[in-house]
Coordinates of C-alpha atoms in Angstrom, one line a residue:
M10 CA -14.3 50.7 -25.8
K11 CA -17.9 51.8 -26.3
V12 CA -19.9 49.9 -28.9
S13 CA -22.8 51.6 -30.7
I14 CA -25.3 49.1 -32.1
I15 CA -27.9 50.5 -34.5
T16 CA -31.3 48.8 -35.4
S17 CA -33.4 50.3 -38.2
C18 CA -37.0 49.2 -38.0
F19 CA -40.2 49.6 -40.1
N20 CA -43.3 47.5 -39.4
R21 CA -41.5 44.6 -37.7
E22 CA -43.7 44.0 -34.7
A23 CA -43.2 40.3 -34.9
T24 CA -39.3 40.4 -34.7
I25 CA -38.1 43.7 -33.3
G26 CA -38.5 42.5 -29.7
Q27 CA -36.1 39.6 -30.2
A28 CA -33.6 41.8 -31.9
I29 CA -33.7 44.3 -29.0
E30 CA -33.4 41.6 -26.3
S31 CA -30.4 40.0 -28.0
V32 CA -28.6 43.3 -27.5
L33 CA -29.8 44.0 -24.0
T34 CA -28.7 40.6 -22.8
Q35 CA -25.1 41.0 -23.9
D36 CA -22.6 40.6 -21.1
Y37 CA -20.5 43.5 -22.4
P38 CA -21.1 46.6 -20.2
D39 CA -20.5 49.5 -22.5
I40 CA -23.1 49.3 -25.3
E41 CA -24.9 52.3 -26.7
Y42 CA -28.0 50.9 -28.3
I43 CA -29.8 53.1 -30.9
V44 CA -33.2 52.1 -32.4
V45 CA -34.4 54.1 -35.4
D46 CA -38.1 53.5 -36.3
G47 CA -39.4 54.9 -39.5
A48 CA -42.8 55.8 -38.2
S49 CA -44.1 52.2 -38.3
K50 CA -47.8 51.6 -38.9
D51 CA -48.0 48.4 -36.9
R52 CA -47.2 47.7 -33.2
S53 CA -43.5 48.1 -33.6
P54 CA -43.4 51.5 -31.7
E55 CA -45.3 49.8 -28.8
V56 CA -42.8 47.0 -28.6
I57 CA -39.8 49.3 -28.8
N58 CA -41.3 51.5 -26.0
R59 CA -41.4 48.5 -23.7
Y60 CA -37.6 48.6 -23.6
K61 CA -37.2 52.4 -23.9
D62 CA -35.6 52.9 -20.5
R63 CA -32.8 50.4 -21.5
I64 CA -32.2 51.8 -25.0
A65 CA -29.8 54.8 -25.2
T66 CA -31.5 56.5 -28.1
V67 CA -34.9 56.0 -29.8
I68 CA -35.5 57.9 -33.0
S69 CA -39.1 57.6 -34.3
E70 CA -40.0 59.6 -37.4
P71 CA -40.7 59.0 -41.1
D72 CA -37.8 58.2 -43.4
R73 CA -37.2 57.2 -47.0
G74 CA -36.0 53.7 -46.3
M75 CA -33.7 51.6 -44.2
Y76 CA -30.4 53.2 -45.2
E77 CA -31.6 56.7 -44.2
G78 CA -32.5 55.2 -40.8
I79 CA -29.1 53.6 -40.5
N80 CA -27.4 56.9 -41.4
K81 CA -29.5 58.7 -38.7
G82 CA -28.3 56.1 -36.2
I83 CA -24.6 56.5 -37.2
R84 CA -24.9 60.3 -36.9
A85 CA -26.3 59.8 -33.4
A86 CA -23.6 57.2 -32.4
T87 CA -20.9 58.1 -29.9
G88 CA -19.2 54.7 -29.6
D89 CA -15.7 53.8 -30.6
I90 CA -17.1 50.9 -32.7
V91 CA -20.3 50.9 -34.7
G92 CA -22.3 47.8 -35.7
L93 CA -25.7 47.1 -37.1
L94 CA -28.4 44.6 -36.1
H95 CA -31.4 44.5 -38.5
S96 CA -34.9 44.3 -37.0
D97 CA -35.5 40.7 -38.3
D98 CA -32.2 39.4 -36.9
F99 CA -30.6 38.7 -33.5
L100 CA -27.1 38.3 -32.1
Y101 CA -25.8 34.8 -32.0
S102 CA -24.7 34.6 -28.3
T103 CA -24.8 36.8 -25.2
D104 CA -21.0 37.2 -25.3
I105 CA -20.4 38.0 -28.9
I106 CA -19.9 41.8 -28.4
S107 CA -17.3 41.0 -25.7
K108 CA -15.5 38.8 -28.2
I109 CA -15.6 41.5 -30.9
V110 CA -14.2 44.2 -28.6
K111 CA -11.4 41.8 -27.4
R112 CA -10.5 41.2 -31.0
F113 CA -10.4 44.9 -31.8
E114 CA -8.1 45.5 -28.8
Q115 CA -5.8 42.6 -29.8
T116 CA -5.4 43.6 -33.4
G117 CA -5.9 47.4 -33.6
A118 CA -8.4 46.7 -36.5
D119 CA -10.4 49.5 -38.2
F120 CA -12.9 47.0 -39.6
L121 CA -13.9 43.5 -38.3
Y122 CA -16.2 40.9 -39.7
G123 CA -17.2 37.4 -38.9
D124 CA -19.6 34.6 -39.8
G125 CA -23.4 34.5 -39.8
L126 CA -26.3 32.1 -40.3
F127 CA -29.4 32.7 -42.4
V128 CA -32.3 30.9 -40.8
D129 CA -35.9 30.1 -41.6
F130 CA -38.1 33.1 -40.8
N131 CA -40.5 31.2 -38.5
N132 CA -38.2 28.4 -37.3
T133 CA -34.9 30.2 -36.4
D134 CA -33.3 26.9 -35.4
R135 CA -33.4 25.7 -39.1
V136 CA -30.3 27.0 -40.9
V137 CA -30.7 27.8 -44.6
R138 CA -27.3 29.3 -45.4
N139 CA -24.1 29.0 -43.5
W140 CA -22.1 32.2 -44.3
I141 CA -18.5 31.7 -43.4
G142 CA -16.7 35.1 -43.9
G143 CA -13.3 33.6 -44.6
S144 CA -10.0 35.5 -45.1
Y145 CA -9.9 39.1 -46.5
S146 CA -8.2 40.3 -49.6
K147 CA -8.8 43.1 -52.0
W148 CA -8.6 40.6 -54.9
K149 CA -11.6 38.8 -53.5
V150 CA -13.6 42.0 -53.1
R151 CA -12.8 43.0 -56.7
N152 CA -14.1 39.6 -57.8
G153 CA -17.5 39.9 -56.1
W154 CA -16.8 38.7 -52.5
L155 CA -18.1 40.7 -49.6
P156 CA -18.6 39.8 -45.9
L157 CA -22.1 39.4 -44.5
H158 CA -23.1 43.0 -43.8
P159 CA -24.5 42.6 -40.2
T160 CA -21.3 40.8 -39.1
C161 CA -19.3 44.0 -39.8
Y162 CA -18.2 46.2 -36.9
I163 CA -16.2 49.4 -37.8
K164 CA -14.3 52.1 -35.9
R165 CA -16.4 55.2 -35.9
S166 CA -13.3 57.2 -36.9
A167 CA -13.1 55.1 -40.1
I168 CA -16.7 55.9 -40.8
E169 CA -16.1 59.6 -40.3
Q170 CA -13.2 59.4 -42.9
N171 CA -15.0 57.2 -45.5
G172 CA -18.6 58.3 -45.4
L173 CA -22.1 56.9 -44.8
Y174 CA -24.5 54.8 -46.9
D175 CA -25.5 56.0 -50.3
E176 CA -29.3 56.5 -49.9
S177 CA -29.9 56.5 -53.6
Y178 CA -29.8 52.7 -53.4
K179 CA -32.7 50.9 -51.8
I180 CA -31.2 47.5 -51.5
A181 CA -27.5 47.7 -52.6
A182 CA -26.3 50.5 -50.4
D183 CA -24.7 47.9 -48.1
S184 CA -22.7 46.4 -51.0
D185 CA -21.6 49.9 -52.1
F186 CA -20.6 50.8 -48.6
L187 CA -18.6 47.5 -48.1
F188 CA -16.9 47.9 -51.5
R189 CA -15.8 51.4 -50.7
Y190 CA -14.5 50.4 -47.3
L191 CA -12.9 47.1 -48.2
Y192 CA -11.5 47.9 -51.7
E193 CA -11.1 51.6 -52.1
A194 CA -10.1 52.6 -48.6
N195 CA -6.9 51.5 -46.8
L196 CA -8.2 50.1 -43.5
K197 CA -6.8 47.4 -41.2
V198 CA -9.3 44.6 -41.7
E199 CA -9.7 41.6 -39.5
Y200 CA -11.7 38.4 -39.8
M201 CA -13.0 36.8 -36.6
K202 CA -14.0 33.2 -37.0
E203 CA -17.1 33.4 -34.8
Y204 CA -20.8 33.4 -35.6
I205 CA -22.0 36.9 -34.9
V206 CA -25.7 37.0 -36.0
R207 CA -28.7 34.9 -37.1
M208 CA -30.6 36.5 -40.0
R209 CA -34.1 35.6 -41.0
M210 CA -34.6 34.8 -44.7
G211 CA -37.0 37.3 -46.2
G212 CA -35.3 40.6 -45.6
L213 CA -34.7 43.2 -48.3
S214 CA -32.0 41.3 -50.1
T215 CA -33.4 37.8 -49.6
D216 CA -37.0 38.4 -50.7
S217 CA -37.4 36.8 -54.1
K218 CA -39.8 39.5 -55.2
R219 CA -37.0 42.1 -54.9
R220 CA -34.2 40.1 -56.5
R221 CA -34.6 41.9 -59.8
Q222 CA -34.3 45.3 -58.1
M223 CA -31.2 44.0 -56.3
W224 CA -29.7 42.8 -59.6
E225 CA -30.3 46.2 -61.2
E226 CA -28.8 48.1 -58.2
D227 CA -25.8 45.8 -58.0
I228 CA -25.1 46.4 -61.7
R229 CA -25.3 50.2 -61.2
M230 CA -23.1 50.0 -58.1
Y231 CA -20.3 47.9 -59.7
R232 CA -20.4 50.1 -62.8
S233 CA -20.0 53.2 -60.7
H234 CA -16.8 51.7 -59.3
G235 CA -15.3 51.1 -62.7
L236 CA -15.8 47.3 -62.8
N237 CA -17.4 45.1 -65.4
P238 CA -20.8 45.0 -63.7
T239 CA -22.3 41.8 -65.1
I240 CA -19.2 39.7 -64.6
T241 CA -18.7 41.0 -61.0
K242 CA -22.4 40.4 -60.2
L243 CA -22.2 36.8 -61.4
E244 CA -19.0 36.3 -59.4
K245 CA -20.8 37.7 -56.3
M246 CA -23.5 35.1 -56.8
A247 CA -21.0 32.3 -57.2
W248 CA -19.4 33.1 -53.8
K249 CA -22.8 32.2 -52.2
V250 CA -23.2 28.7 -53.6
P251 CA -21.0 27.0 -50.9
Q252 CA -23.2 28.6 -48.1
F253 CA -26.2 26.6 -49.2
V254 CA -24.2 23.4 -49.5
S255 CA -22.6 23.8 -46.1
A256 CA -26.0 24.5 -44.5
K257 CA -27.3 21.2 -45.9
L258 CA -24.2 19.2 -44.8
K259 CA -23.4 20.7 -41.4
K260 CA -25.2 19.9 -38.2
F261 CA -25.9 23.0 -36.1

């Protein structure tokens, strides 16, 4: 099975190299890596170009935000499985894609997710949140639970049937996408109890300056799906509390 991994980047010269290297050092042989740069103004294009001969596709042109970049990457993808790696993040281990493919082959899943770690932006050995995906059920999704977005790997055939990211959202497009796939669609969903990614705190949805925008977009998103938006948003926040507690108690 071919795996397409998409990284959307804009002005991430300090971190994009580590993200790229974490893909290029994977031991799985059939990876199509797609990097979409939204015409960065810093040295990101220079960093990406260092690896250009080892990246399947590089798209470098202005866009209207991360989700447009991700959609461009999905349209360019030819793999059987599609996953995302944000430009501030990096894959947990060099064999994690091999483990993901093996689990797809064993289960016949359409959609697979796992665990992830939020880490300090500068000291990536310091874990801030321990995100354990846990078991899947539509009841949990209806009550605010969603898996960690960059741990999700999806059959391209399922994406073709259920659609791309809604670019009218600037932050909550991933939540809308996951809700559609995990609640409204009828997919075979599997949880893999493995850490898949380390994510630096400070991205679009973890930046305190943008939490108000995230609240407003989540309210709009849940309302669009016919749910009580405020209650569901509060439930979503409640699911996150154990992640911070676990990060304090567990030794990594």
